[in-house]
């Protein structure tokens, strides 16, 4: 009766931005990104990719509550960068990695399907 | 945005090696990436790759022993071939039918009409009795039977015959009838498991096993045999020529630490060291048949990239960030 609709887990409500950024008022080069309707799938790869950036001093994410379908990603960078720069860089790198992975699968499928012919 | 695009990159270059690839099964190695990427792919394959499943059932006649809701639920769980699902629209986003979810762009209509005639034989209504308005979307067993009729490579055998009987929906006795109309729509496993294309997707870390040869030399043959047998799975073996303990199948290891405990109990700590490589994963993908295993993997990568695009910062957010940094800097 009062259970939330299942589609609420992945459909962003109207009037809500998918990603919003809030600067930390006490620490320079620090802030939080609120990503609506995402979970550990995006949060974990984003956090781990941010860790690979040497300019990132801190990167973590959390789901505030299982019924709040959003993640908070907190980023703290050195002076040479800003959280928004590091965030955008991480997404670009992940996208390129996935593009590379897709190409690797396509090449490997061709190799795999030609393998028996070589055996003959 | 421009500066970030021009900056250095921390991109990785994952490598893939396919070991097995069938229509509904794949086994491959994924290397040079980390667990977060492997787990993201696993999660997307299970719950976010879209397929088509029956979502609305209008029953006109049902005099079978099962009630309407029971039959509707069983219909929803039938896997339908979904190679076209990625190009379909979600019903809630479709503007052609104004959200009704019944037009050709976002749904596929099925009909079923079955009646047990005056005969003592029980009539089995199966997924083969479903008639689809779109030949690209039909029950998985129908597609397989069709391919077999076209002269598939596999020889005819009992298993194939059993596979072609279709998925049983309900049994009708004499005089009973079932007539219904069903609408199938695009969805993802996160909404309902019936839309999940994966029967299961698992990955394991590749184990790295090192044997301390010096300590191993101090063991007798009987002790070596006991050590080998202490593992519940066959990971080690004794080379009959050299009487040495060798790794027979590293991937059979289930990270149970049994052989390490045995070595400790024998007074030889450090005899064998087993660690999980953190950048090598062995994936096993099994699908329901809605899409092929290869399509599932490729669709998962596409969906994950779409999700990354969705979480990009908008220009105003980026400007705000830059402005904030500038203010602090100034």
XYZ file of C-alpha atoms in Angstrom:
450
model
C 0.000 0.000 0.000
C 2.588 2.545 1.053
C 5.536 0.938 -0.720
C 7.223 3.307 -3.169
C 6.807 2.531 -6.853
C 9.711 0.545 -8.208
C 10.380 2.917 -11.070
C 11.233 5.610 -8.532
C 14.579 3.874 -8.143
C 15.773 4.946 -11.567
C 13.481 7.667 -12.935
C 14.506 11.190 -11.964
C 11.448 13.168 -10.856
C 10.555 16.255 -12.852
C 12.046 19.416 -11.482
C 15.008 17.581 -9.959
C 18.465 17.808 -11.463
C 20.288 14.568 -12.022
C 23.563 15.983 -10.660
C 23.993 18.976 -8.391
C 27.121 20.352 -6.774
C 27.475 22.019 -3.401
C 30.716 23.664 -2.369
C 31.986 23.062 1.120
C 31.781 26.305 3.063
C 34.659 25.455 5.402
C 37.292 23.793 3.213
C 38.670 25.141 -0.038
C 38.603 22.878 -3.080
C 36.068 20.577 -1.467
C 32.442 19.870 -2.205
C 29.713 17.282 -2.591
C 27.957 16.065 -5.699
C 24.408 14.793 -5.267
C 23.576 12.251 -7.971
C 19.907 11.331 -8.147
C 18.690 7.812 -8.830
C 22.064 6.109 -8.783
C 23.563 3.509 -6.493
C 26.756 1.553 -5.954
C 27.158 0.837 -9.649
C 28.125 4.403 -10.495
C 29.280 5.431 -7.038
C 31.963 2.793 -6.716
C 33.595 3.199 -10.130
C 33.478 6.975 -9.764
C 35.117 6.887 -6.346
C 37.815 4.448 -7.414
C 38.579 6.469 -10.534
C 38.850 9.642 -8.469
C 41.348 7.864 -6.231
C 43.606 7.378 -9.228
C 43.877 11.144 -9.745
C 46.902 12.388 -7.743
C 45.251 15.785 -7.327
C 42.377 14.241 -5.390
C 43.033 14.267 -1.664
C 39.752 12.645 -0.675
C 36.978 10.932 -2.612
C 34.139 8.974 -1.102
C 30.479 8.311 -1.643
C 27.523 7.180 0.396
C 23.880 6.308 0.028
C 22.160 8.348 2.747
C 19.283 5.892 3.152
C 18.041 2.913 1.146
C 14.766 4.712 0.439
C 16.502 7.894 -0.683
C 17.525 6.959 -4.193
C 20.628 9.087 -4.505
C 24.321 9.083 -3.727
C 26.478 11.812 -2.266
C 29.986 11.935 -3.692
C 32.395 14.026 -1.663
C 35.573 15.217 -3.372
C 38.470 17.177 -1.930
C 41.296 18.212 -4.233
C 44.652 19.909 -4.043
C 45.075 23.511 -5.162
C 46.025 22.483 -8.690
C 42.514 21.204 -9.338
C 38.884 21.654 -8.351
C 36.262 19.064 -7.474
C 34.369 19.748 -10.681
C 37.512 19.321 -12.742
C 38.410 16.057 -11.048
C 34.838 14.809 -11.351
C 34.652 15.564 -15.062
C 38.083 14.051 -15.631
C 37.056 10.855 -13.852
C 33.928 10.465 -15.961
C 35.861 11.100 -19.160
C 38.469 8.503 -18.220
C 35.842 5.918 -17.318
C 34.038 6.522 -20.588
C 37.255 6.028 -22.549
C 38.043 2.882 -20.590
C 34.634 1.429 -21.430
C 35.053 2.385 -25.071
C 38.384 0.582 -25.032
C 36.776 -2.429 -23.343
C 34.036 -2.592 -25.953
C 36.612 -2.594 -28.737
C 38.571 -5.288 -26.925
C 35.478 -7.488 -26.803
C 34.755 -6.965 -30.496
C 38.316 -7.867 -31.451
C 38.365 -10.851 -29.125
C 35.084 -12.205 -30.492
C 36.506 -12.153 -34.011
C 39.643 -13.922 -32.816
C 37.583 -16.488 -30.907
C 35.324 -17.306 -33.843
C 38.272 -17.699 -36.229
C 40.193 -19.905 -33.821
C 38.652 -23.253 -34.847
C 39.440 -22.607 -38.505
C 43.104 -22.284 -37.659
C 42.862 -25.603 -35.896
C 41.752 -27.426 -39.045
C 35.422 21.558 -18.881
C 37.965 22.457 -21.557
C 40.889 22.248 -19.162
C 39.776 18.881 -17.858
C 39.449 17.522 -21.364
C 42.964 18.633 -22.225
C 44.567 17.429 -19.014
C 46.428 14.218 -18.354
C 44.444 11.027 -18.389
C 44.326 8.234 -15.829
C 42.541 5.881 -18.187
C 43.217 2.163 -18.077
C 43.297 -0.222 -20.997
C 41.527 -3.436 -19.985
C 42.272 -6.662 -21.801
C 39.802 -9.410 -22.585
C 40.226 -13.057 -23.440
C 37.163 -15.149 -24.270
C 37.381 -18.764 -23.155
C 33.899 -19.957 -24.040
C 31.147 -18.307 -26.028
C 27.768 -19.870 -26.728
C 24.362 -18.354 -27.297
C 23.421 -18.344 -23.637
C 26.798 -18.724 -21.928
C 30.130 -16.958 -21.925
C 33.291 -17.299 -19.909
C 35.999 -14.687 -20.260
C 38.959 -13.132 -18.510
C 39.023 -9.409 -17.762
C 42.413 -7.917 -16.905
C 44.093 -4.598 -16.212
C 41.104 -3.077 -14.461
C 39.902 -3.156 -10.878
C 37.099 -4.709 -8.886
C 34.879 -1.639 -9.067
C 34.695 -1.841 -12.855
C 34.157 -5.599 -12.824
C 31.410 -5.251 -10.244
C 29.777 -2.389 -12.121
C 29.606 -4.548 -15.237
C 28.183 -7.426 -13.222
C 25.513 -5.232 -11.649
C 24.559 -3.683 -14.974
C 24.322 -7.071 -16.682
C 22.011 -8.388 -13.984
C 19.715 -5.441 -13.387
C 20.075 -2.647 -15.931
C 20.238 -4.177 -19.402
C 16.753 -3.805 -20.906
C 14.688 -6.690 -22.239
C 11.074 -7.234 -23.208
C 8.590 -9.067 -21.012
C 4.832 -9.338 -20.811
C 3.590 -6.557 -18.592
C -0.188 -6.339 -19.093
C -2.636 -9.196 -19.590
C -6.296 -8.885 -20.553
C -8.010 -12.216 -20.074
C -11.208 -12.689 -22.068
C -11.972 -16.279 -21.163
C -10.372 -18.380 -18.464
C -12.118 -21.552 -17.384
C -8.916 -23.304 -16.339
C -8.125 -24.319 -12.789
C -5.694 -21.411 -12.350
C -6.995 -17.947 -11.636
C -6.318 -14.912 -13.816
C -3.550 -13.444 -11.676
C -1.666 -16.724 -11.552
C -1.683 -17.069 -15.328
C -0.730 -13.420 -15.799
C 2.232 -13.857 -13.495
C 3.403 -16.952 -15.338
C 3.122 -15.141 -18.655
C 5.263 -12.305 -17.355
C 8.088 -14.673 -16.479
C 8.396 -16.160 -19.971
C 11.644 -14.913 -21.540
C 11.051 -13.204 -24.873
C 13.712 -12.659 -27.500
C 14.875 -9.107 -26.896
C 17.566 -8.314 -29.436
C 15.443 -5.303 -30.406
C 14.960 -4.102 -26.829
C 17.835 -1.616 -26.828
C 16.208 0.282 -29.707
C 12.698 0.225 -28.238
C 11.285 2.977 -26.089
C 10.292 2.682 -22.473
C 6.532 2.971 -22.163
C 6.698 5.817 -19.677
C 8.918 7.853 -22.022
C 6.982 7.150 -25.220
C 5.361 10.212 -26.754
C 3.762 8.339 -29.656
C 1.075 6.796 -27.466
C 1.075 9.544 -24.842
C 2.048 7.215 -22.029
C -0.501 4.496 -22.758
C 2.256 2.010 -23.432
C 0.410 0.287 -26.251
C 1.906 1.538 -29.499
C 4.324 -0.205 -31.814
C 7.316 1.804 -30.613
C 7.164 0.747 -26.991
C 5.208 -2.501 -26.837
C 4.522 -5.786 -28.563
C 1.122 -7.447 -28.508
C 0.577 -11.156 -27.951
C -2.527 -13.268 -28.354
C -3.303 -16.689 -26.988
C -6.377 -18.771 -27.723
C -6.544 -22.365 -26.556
C -9.499 -24.643 -26.032
C -9.541 -28.273 -25.007
C -11.852 -30.079 -27.405
C -13.962 -33.066 -26.521
C -11.138 -35.445 -25.840
C -9.846 -37.127 -22.736
C -6.350 -35.858 -23.455
C -5.153 -33.006 -21.264
C -4.169 -30.027 -23.384
C -0.906 -28.355 -22.385
C -0.882 -24.650 -23.164
C 2.722 -23.561 -23.635
C 4.660 -20.531 -24.765
C 4.482 -21.939 -28.277
C 0.795 -21.059 -28.301
C 1.533 -17.355 -27.872
C 1.166 -15.418 -31.134
C 3.265 -12.271 -31.422
C 2.521 -9.269 -33.599
C 6.266 -8.664 -33.966
C 8.367 -11.588 -35.218
C 11.478 -10.136 -33.557
C 9.893 -10.572 -30.128
C 8.653 -14.067 -29.405
C 9.101 -16.683 -26.695
C 12.636 -17.967 -26.504
C 11.622 -21.569 -27.171
C 9.793 -20.579 -30.345
C 12.913 -18.861 -31.641
C 15.005 -21.925 -30.888
C 12.534 -24.302 -32.521
C 12.406 -22.022 -35.546
C 16.189 -22.036 -35.878
C 16.187 -25.799 -35.547
C 13.566 -26.109 -38.265
C 15.761 -23.986 -40.506
C 18.448 -26.613 -40.202
C 20.408 -25.810 -37.102
C 23.810 -27.374 -36.636
C 22.837 -29.435 -33.623
C 21.544 -32.920 -34.381
C 18.066 -33.869 -33.290
C 18.034 -35.538 -29.903
C 15.815 -36.004 -26.895
C 17.146 -32.914 -25.156
C 16.414 -30.771 -28.189
C 12.962 -32.277 -28.468
C 12.313 -31.548 -24.820
C 13.562 -27.995 -25.280
C 11.080 -27.416 -28.070
C 8.021 -28.290 -26.047
C 7.793 -24.696 -24.893
C 7.254 -23.316 -21.411
C 4.138 -24.742 -19.818
C 1.582 -22.090 -18.885
C -1.474 -24.084 -17.866
C -3.141 -27.442 -18.522
C -6.704 -27.605 -19.791
C -9.130 -30.453 -19.373
C -12.058 -31.218 -21.633
C -14.173 -28.166 -22.334
C -11.871 -25.679 -20.617
C -10.743 -22.610 -22.517
C -8.187 -19.827 -22.253
C -8.248 -16.706 -24.385
C -6.257 -13.576 -23.647
C -4.385 -10.596 -25.015
C -1.010 -9.625 -23.550
C 1.195 -6.571 -23.993
C 4.955 -6.889 -23.603
C 7.054 -3.853 -22.783
C 10.662 -2.876 -22.365
C 12.013 -2.873 -18.841
C 15.079 -3.488 -16.696
C 15.762 -6.022 -14.001
C 15.874 -3.317 -11.351
C 12.136 -2.870 -11.877
C 11.216 -6.551 -11.901
C 13.316 -9.673 -12.170
C 11.318 -10.805 -15.192
C 13.188 -8.193 -17.205
C 16.618 -9.402 -16.140
C 18.384 -11.011 -19.118
C 20.892 -12.807 -16.913
C 20.284 -16.139 -15.281
C 23.445 -15.382 -13.352
C 26.618 -13.358 -13.741
C 29.539 -14.074 -11.465
C 33.189 -13.234 -11.410
C 36.038 -14.509 -9.326
C 39.476 -13.143 -8.611
C 42.220 -15.127 -10.211
C 44.277 -16.708 -7.419
C 48.042 -16.393 -7.313
C 49.513 -19.498 -5.682
C 53.153 -19.773 -4.635
C 54.718 -22.853 -3.100
C 57.780 -22.549 -0.874
C 59.992 -25.192 -2.434
C 62.464 -25.273 0.453
C 59.795 -26.064 3.030
C 58.150 -28.496 0.633
C 61.372 -30.511 0.428
C 61.161 -31.242 4.153
C 57.849 -33.083 3.746
C 57.530 -36.817 3.277
C 55.469 -38.223 0.455
C 52.697 -39.129 2.868
C 52.634 -35.604 4.253
C 52.499 -34.200 0.730
C 49.578 -36.453 -0.081
C 47.748 -35.313 3.049
C 48.391 -31.695 2.137
C 47.035 -32.190 -1.367
C 43.929 -33.922 -0.048
C 43.220 -31.247 2.549
C 41.783 -28.954 -0.113
C 38.065 -29.659 -0.690
C 38.531 -28.845 -4.366
C 41.275 -30.317 -6.514
C 43.762 -27.468 -6.627
C 47.036 -29.338 -6.097
C 48.426 -32.625 -7.241
C 51.608 -34.643 -6.850
C 53.729 -34.910 -9.961
C 54.281 -38.680 -10.368
C 57.724 -38.165 -11.907
C 59.283 -35.736 -9.464
C 57.113 -36.417 -6.380
C 56.649 -32.645 -6.105
C 53.443 -30.843 -5.180
C 52.270 -28.856 -8.193
C 49.287 -26.619 -8.860
C 46.862 -28.561 -11.008
C 43.952 -26.119 -11.308
C 44.432 -22.751 -9.652
C 40.933 -21.609 -10.478
C 39.371 -24.480 -8.571
C 40.477 -22.697 -5.403
C 37.533 -21.361 -3.433
C 39.465 -19.137 -1.029
C 38.668 -21.459 1.862
C 42.202 -21.365 3.368
C 41.964 -25.098 4.109
C 45.331 -25.956 2.637
C 46.960 -23.068 4.501
C 45.474 -24.264 7.782
C 46.749 -27.746 7.015
C 50.236 -26.394 6.445
C 50.054 -24.529 9.748
C 48.873 -27.673 11.519
C 51.844 -29.551 10.070
C 54.155 -26.948 11.570
C 55.008 -25.395 8.202
C 53.504 -21.886 8.148
C 54.240 -20.112 4.901
C 54.471 -23.352 2.974
C 51.869 -22.151 0.487
C 50.834 -18.562 -0.126
C 47.613 -17.806 -1.974
C 46.580 -14.269 -2.834
C 43.871 -12.917 -5.071
C 45.143 -10.847 -7.965
C 43.371 -7.529 -7.777
C 43.415 -6.824 -11.496
C 42.367 -10.172 -13.000
C 38.789 -11.408 -13.056
C 37.222 -14.522 -14.513
C 33.631 -13.865 -15.525
C 30.880 -16.394 -16.073
C 27.792 -15.077 -17.842
C 24.640 -17.132 -18.310
C 21.548 -15.663 -19.932
C 17.904 -16.652 -19.992
C 17.994 -16.729 -23.786
C 16.358 -13.323 -24.206
C 19.612 -12.025 -25.654
C 22.856 -13.807 -26.384
C 25.665 -13.707 -23.877
C 27.765 -11.567 -26.195
C 24.898 -9.105 -26.673
C 24.450 -8.967 -22.902
C 28.077 -8.004 -22.392
C 28.048 -5.391 -25.153
C 24.716 -3.946 -24.012
C 26.039 -3.720 -20.457
C 28.999 -1.641 -21.623
C 26.661 0.589 -23.627
C 24.285 1.039 -20.689
C 27.136 1.815 -18.312
C 28.418 4.486 -20.690
C 24.913 5.930 -20.913
C 24.780 6.110 -17.138
C 28.115 7.904 -17.043
C 26.854 10.405 -19.606
C 23.774 10.972 -17.475
C 25.821 11.894 -14.405
C 28.010 14.429 -16.198
C 27.970 17.932 -14.801
C 25.896 20.470 -16.673
C 27.685 23.592 -17.826
C 26.154 25.788 -15.159
C 27.376 23.480 -12.403
C 30.848 23.472 -13.888
C 30.804 27.259 -14.147
C 29.712 27.513 -10.557
C 32.585 25.286 -9.537
C 35.061 27.306 -11.522
C 33.614 30.549 -10.210
C 33.847 29.282 -6.665
C 37.446 28.229 -7.146
C 38.215 31.576 -8.717
C 36.650 33.463 -5.824
C 38.645 31.493 -3.314
C 41.798 31.900 -5.362
C 41.244 35.642 -5.775
